[in-house]
Short mmCIF file of N, CA and C in Angstrom, two decimals:
data_model
loop_
_atom_site.label_atom_id
_atom_site.label_comp_id
_atom_site.label_asym_id
_atom_site.label_seq_id
_atom_site.Cartn_x
_atom_site.Cartn_y
_atom_site.Cartn_z
N MET A 1 129.97 108.41 96.55
CA MET A 1 128.80 108.08 96.75
C MET A 1 127.62 107.87 95.28
N VAL A 2 128.10 107.88 94.86
CA VAL A 2 126.94 107.69 93.50
C VAL A 2 126.40 106.58 92.92
N GLU A 3 127.59 105.08 93.26
CA GLU A 3 128.13 103.69 93.25
C GLU A 3 127.03 103.54 94.72
N LYS A 4 126.43 104.05 95.66
CA LYS A 4 125.46 103.77 96.26
C LYS A 4 124.68 104.39 96.84
N LEU A 5 124.45 105.30 96.13
CA LEU A 5 122.96 106.27 95.34
C LEU A 5 122.44 104.99 93.97
N LEU A 6 123.03 104.35 93.17
CA LEU A 6 122.35 103.95 91.99
C LEU A 6 122.10 102.29 93.09
N SER A 7 123.30 101.42 93.04
CA SER A 7 122.90 100.44 94.63
C SER A 7 121.09 100.75 95.23
N HIS A 8 121.66 100.98 96.17
CA HIS A 8 119.70 101.67 96.03
C HIS A 8 118.90 101.50 95.20
N LEU A 9 118.58 102.92 94.08
CA LEU A 9 117.61 102.34 93.05
C LEU A 9 117.81 101.05 92.66
N GLU A 10 118.54 100.33 92.65
CA GLU A 10 118.44 99.05 92.18
C GLU A 10 117.73 97.76 92.96
N GLU A 11 117.78 98.61 94.37
CA GLU A 11 117.51 97.70 95.72
C GLU A 11 115.84 97.66 96.10
N ALA A 12 114.99 99.09 95.21
CA ALA A 12 114.30 99.30 95.21
C ALA A 12 113.77 99.01 93.94
N GLY A 13 113.75 99.09 92.77
CA GLY A 13 113.07 98.72 91.52
C GLY A 13 113.56 99.43 90.31
N CYS A 14 113.80 99.95 90.95
CA CYS A 14 114.90 100.89 89.97
C CYS A 14 115.90 101.53 89.30
N LYS A 15 116.24 101.65 88.09
CA LYS A 15 117.08 102.28 87.46
C LYS A 15 117.20 103.47 87.41
N GLY A 16 119.51 103.81 87.44
CA GLY A 16 119.56 105.19 87.70
C GLY A 16 120.90 105.20 87.07
N LYS A 17 121.02 106.82 86.70
CA LYS A 17 122.00 107.62 85.64
C LYS A 17 122.08 108.89 85.49
N VAL A 18 123.12 109.31 86.99
CA VAL A 18 123.98 110.56 86.98
C VAL A 18 124.62 110.47 84.87
N VAL A 19 123.78 111.84 84.74
CA VAL A 19 125.00 112.39 83.06
C VAL A 19 124.87 113.75 83.34
N PRO A 20 125.90 114.37 82.09
CA PRO A 20 126.28 116.09 82.27
C PRO A 20 124.58 116.35 81.47
N VAL A 21 124.95 117.44 82.59
CA VAL A 21 123.45 118.62 82.70
C VAL A 21 123.19 119.00 81.18
N GLN A 22 124.62 118.80 80.02
CA GLN A 22 123.63 119.34 78.89
C GLN A 22 122.94 118.05 77.98
N HIS A 23 122.33 117.69 79.31
CA HIS A 23 121.48 115.84 78.45
C HIS A 23 119.84 116.81 78.14
N LEU A 24 119.54 118.01 79.14
CA LEU A 24 118.85 118.48 79.76
C LEU A 24 118.41 119.08 77.71
N TYR A 25 119.63 120.31 77.87
CA TYR A 25 119.54 121.11 76.42
C TYR A 25 119.36 120.80 75.50
N ASP A 26 119.78 119.51 75.39
CA ASP A 26 119.93 117.87 74.23
C ASP A 26 118.40 117.95 74.07
N LEU A 27 118.01 116.90 75.14
CA LEU A 27 116.65 116.53 75.23
C LEU A 27 115.26 117.85 74.85
N GLN A 28 115.00 118.99 75.59
CA GLN A 28 114.60 119.91 75.00
C GLN A 28 115.41 120.45 73.32
N ALA A 29 115.68 120.50 73.43
CA ALA A 29 116.13 120.60 71.32
C ALA A 29 115.38 119.33 70.47
N GLU A 30 115.48 117.87 70.97
CA GLU A 30 115.02 117.02 70.67
C GLU A 30 113.55 117.06 70.03
N ILE A 31 112.91 117.77 71.33
CA ILE A 31 111.98 117.29 71.78
C ILE A 31 111.30 118.63 70.66
N GLU A 32 111.97 119.54 71.04
CA GLU A 32 111.37 121.52 70.02
C GLU A 32 111.70 120.59 69.00
N GLY A 33 112.32 119.57 67.87
CA GLY A 33 113.12 119.58 66.13
C GLY A 33 112.42 118.28 66.02
N HIS A 34 111.43 117.92 66.89
CA HIS A 34 110.58 117.05 66.11
C HIS A 34 109.70 117.47 66.04
N TYR A 35 108.76 118.85 67.26
CA TYR A 35 107.60 119.75 67.07
C TYR A 35 107.70 120.32 65.81
N LYS A 36 108.60 120.77 64.81
CA LYS A 36 108.75 121.54 64.61
C LYS A 36 108.58 121.02 63.15
N GLU A 37 109.43 120.15 63.00
CA GLU A 37 108.97 118.55 61.53
C GLU A 37 108.39 118.19 61.29
N GLY A 38 107.11 118.29 62.52
CA GLY A 38 105.69 117.81 62.12
C GLY A 38 105.43 116.46 62.88
N ARG A 39 106.46 115.99 63.67
CA ARG A 39 106.78 114.31 64.28
C ARG A 39 106.05 114.40 65.62
N ILE A 40 105.67 115.27 65.96
CA ILE A 40 104.66 114.97 67.10
C ILE A 40 103.90 116.06 67.15
N ASP A 41 101.92 115.33 67.15
CA ASP A 41 100.79 115.43 66.77
C ASP A 41 100.85 117.34 68.29
N GLU A 42 100.25 118.31 67.54
CA GLU A 42 100.16 119.46 68.92
C GLU A 42 99.63 119.39 69.63
N ASP A 43 97.97 118.70 70.30
CA ASP A 43 97.00 118.70 71.35
C ASP A 43 98.58 117.82 72.62
N VAL A 44 99.14 116.11 71.25
CA VAL A 44 99.94 115.68 72.53
C VAL A 44 101.15 116.67 73.17
N TYR A 45 101.96 117.44 72.07
CA TYR A 45 102.70 118.17 71.84
C TYR A 45 102.01 119.57 73.42
N GLN A 46 101.24 120.20 73.15
CA GLN A 46 100.65 120.86 74.09
C GLN A 46 100.18 120.55 75.70
N GLU A 47 99.44 118.95 75.22
CA GLU A 47 99.26 119.16 76.30
C GLU A 47 100.28 118.65 77.54
N HIS A 48 100.64 117.24 76.84
CA HIS A 48 102.29 116.22 77.30
C HIS A 48 104.28 117.69 76.88
N LEU A 49 104.36 118.21 76.30
CA LEU A 49 106.04 118.04 76.75
C LEU A 49 106.01 119.48 76.33
N ALA A 50 104.74 120.83 75.95
CA ALA A 50 105.52 121.68 76.02
C ALA A 50 104.96 122.79 77.32
N VAL A 51 104.42 122.42 78.40
CA VAL A 51 104.47 122.26 80.06
C VAL A 51 106.13 122.11 80.24
N LEU A 52 106.80 121.36 80.22
CA LEU A 52 107.40 120.31 81.02
C LEU A 52 108.64 122.19 80.43
N ASN A 53 109.83 122.13 82.18
CA ASN A 53 110.74 123.44 83.06
C ASN A 53 111.69 123.03 81.83
N PHE A 54 112.46 122.92 81.33
CA PHE A 54 113.76 122.82 81.42
C PHE A 54 115.18 123.40 81.48
N SER A 55 114.32 125.19 82.62
CA SER A 55 115.77 125.39 83.02
C SER A 55 115.77 125.38 84.38
N LEU A 56 117.30 124.77 84.36
CA LEU A 56 117.89 124.94 86.05
C LEU A 56 117.14 125.85 86.85
N PRO A 57 117.20 125.07 88.16
CA PRO A 57 116.49 126.08 89.16
C PRO A 57 117.97 127.19 89.06
N ASP A 58 117.14 128.71 90.08
CA ASP A 58 118.50 130.20 90.27
C ASP A 58 119.39 129.56 91.06
N SER A 59 118.39 129.02 92.60
CA SER A 59 119.78 128.20 92.92
C SER A 59 120.97 127.17 92.37
N LEU A 60 121.13 126.90 91.92
CA LEU A 60 121.25 125.37 91.44
C LEU A 60 122.08 126.20 90.35
N PRO A 61 122.89 127.25 90.05
CA PRO A 61 123.57 127.75 89.41
C PRO A 61 125.03 127.18 88.61
N GLU A 62 125.42 126.41 89.22
CA GLU A 62 126.67 125.62 89.21
C GLU A 62 126.65 124.53 88.68
N THR A 63 125.59 123.50 88.39
CA THR A 63 124.98 122.58 88.19
C THR A 63 125.48 121.79 87.24
N LYS A 64 126.14 120.29 87.80
CA LYS A 64 127.33 119.39 86.46
C LYS A 64 126.14 118.63 85.34
N SER A 65 125.79 118.39 87.02
CA SER A 65 125.02 116.23 87.00
C SER A 65 123.97 116.50 87.03
N LEU A 66 123.20 115.52 86.47
CA LEU A 66 122.19 115.17 86.27
C LEU A 66 121.54 113.66 87.41
N ILE A 67 120.77 113.63 88.20
CA ILE A 67 120.33 112.06 88.70
C ILE A 67 119.05 111.62 87.44
N VAL A 68 119.33 110.95 86.58
CA VAL A 68 118.12 110.71 86.09
C VAL A 68 117.57 108.79 86.60
N VAL A 69 115.99 108.90 86.97
CA VAL A 69 115.30 107.60 87.58
C VAL A 69 114.42 106.82 86.88
N ALA A 70 114.02 106.38 86.58
CA ALA A 70 113.29 105.51 86.36
C ALA A 70 112.95 104.53 86.62
N ILE A 71 111.01 104.63 87.51
CA ILE A 71 110.69 104.44 87.80
C ILE A 71 109.88 103.16 87.41
N PRO A 72 109.37 101.35 87.41
CA PRO A 72 108.66 100.22 86.54
C PRO A 72 107.50 100.99 87.24
N GLN A 73 106.66 100.45 85.26
CA GLN A 73 105.02 101.16 85.62
C GLN A 73 104.15 99.61 85.37
N PRO A 74 103.15 99.64 85.42
CA PRO A 74 102.46 98.65 85.40
C PRO A 74 102.36 99.03 83.42
N PRO A 75 102.50 98.29 82.14
CA PRO A 75 101.79 98.20 80.82
C PRO A 75 100.76 98.61 80.13
N VAL A 76 100.92 99.62 79.24
CA VAL A 76 100.12 100.33 79.10
C VAL A 76 99.19 100.02 77.89
N ARG A 77 98.11 99.28 77.61
CA ARG A 77 97.94 99.01 75.65
C ARG A 77 97.40 100.11 75.13
N VAL A 78 97.81 100.69 74.31
CA VAL A 78 97.70 102.38 73.69
C VAL A 78 97.20 101.62 71.41
N THR A 79 95.83 102.92 71.83
CA THR A 79 95.47 101.91 70.37
C THR A 79 95.37 103.57 69.25
N PHE A 80 96.65 103.38 68.46
CA PHE A 80 96.90 104.86 67.80
C PHE A 80 95.78 104.43 66.66
N ALA A 81 95.06 105.82 65.61
CA ALA A 81 94.29 105.90 64.74
C ALA A 81 95.16 106.71 63.55
N TRP A 82 95.44 105.62 62.96
CA TRP A 82 95.46 105.72 61.12
C TRP A 82 94.79 105.74 59.96
N ASP A 83 94.82 106.25 59.32
CA ASP A 83 94.22 106.39 58.59
C ASP A 83 92.88 106.25 58.43
N GLY A 84 91.80 106.04 59.85
CA GLY A 84 90.92 105.63 60.18
C GLY A 84 90.42 104.83 60.13
N GLN A 85 92.30 104.00 61.01
CA GLN A 85 91.46 102.93 61.35
C GLN A 85 92.34 102.97 62.91
N PRO A 86 92.18 101.81 63.61
CA PRO A 86 92.62 101.49 65.60
C PRO A 86 93.98 100.52 64.77
N VAL A 87 95.17 100.77 65.16
CA VAL A 87 96.26 100.51 65.07
C VAL A 87 96.59 99.60 67.27
N PRO A 88 96.77 99.07 67.05
CA PRO A 88 97.39 98.97 68.20
C PRO A 88 98.85 98.85 69.06
#
């Protein structure tokens, strides 16, 4: 069943992987660690990361795995300010 799902995702131009649910909690800890260590800007954290919900729904208490899907998006060019200078 998993192989069939992943195959369908590949056919649609996406990548997919089944991972243990523990990865969800590891991701939460990693993001919060970077934030607490000052490696994530406060505004970026509040706008994009603080709103993430890492809780499983009450209706799925026995969840053991997650299906992670990556969908291609067009590239975006980003410019950062470093010491008052733009850095593409």
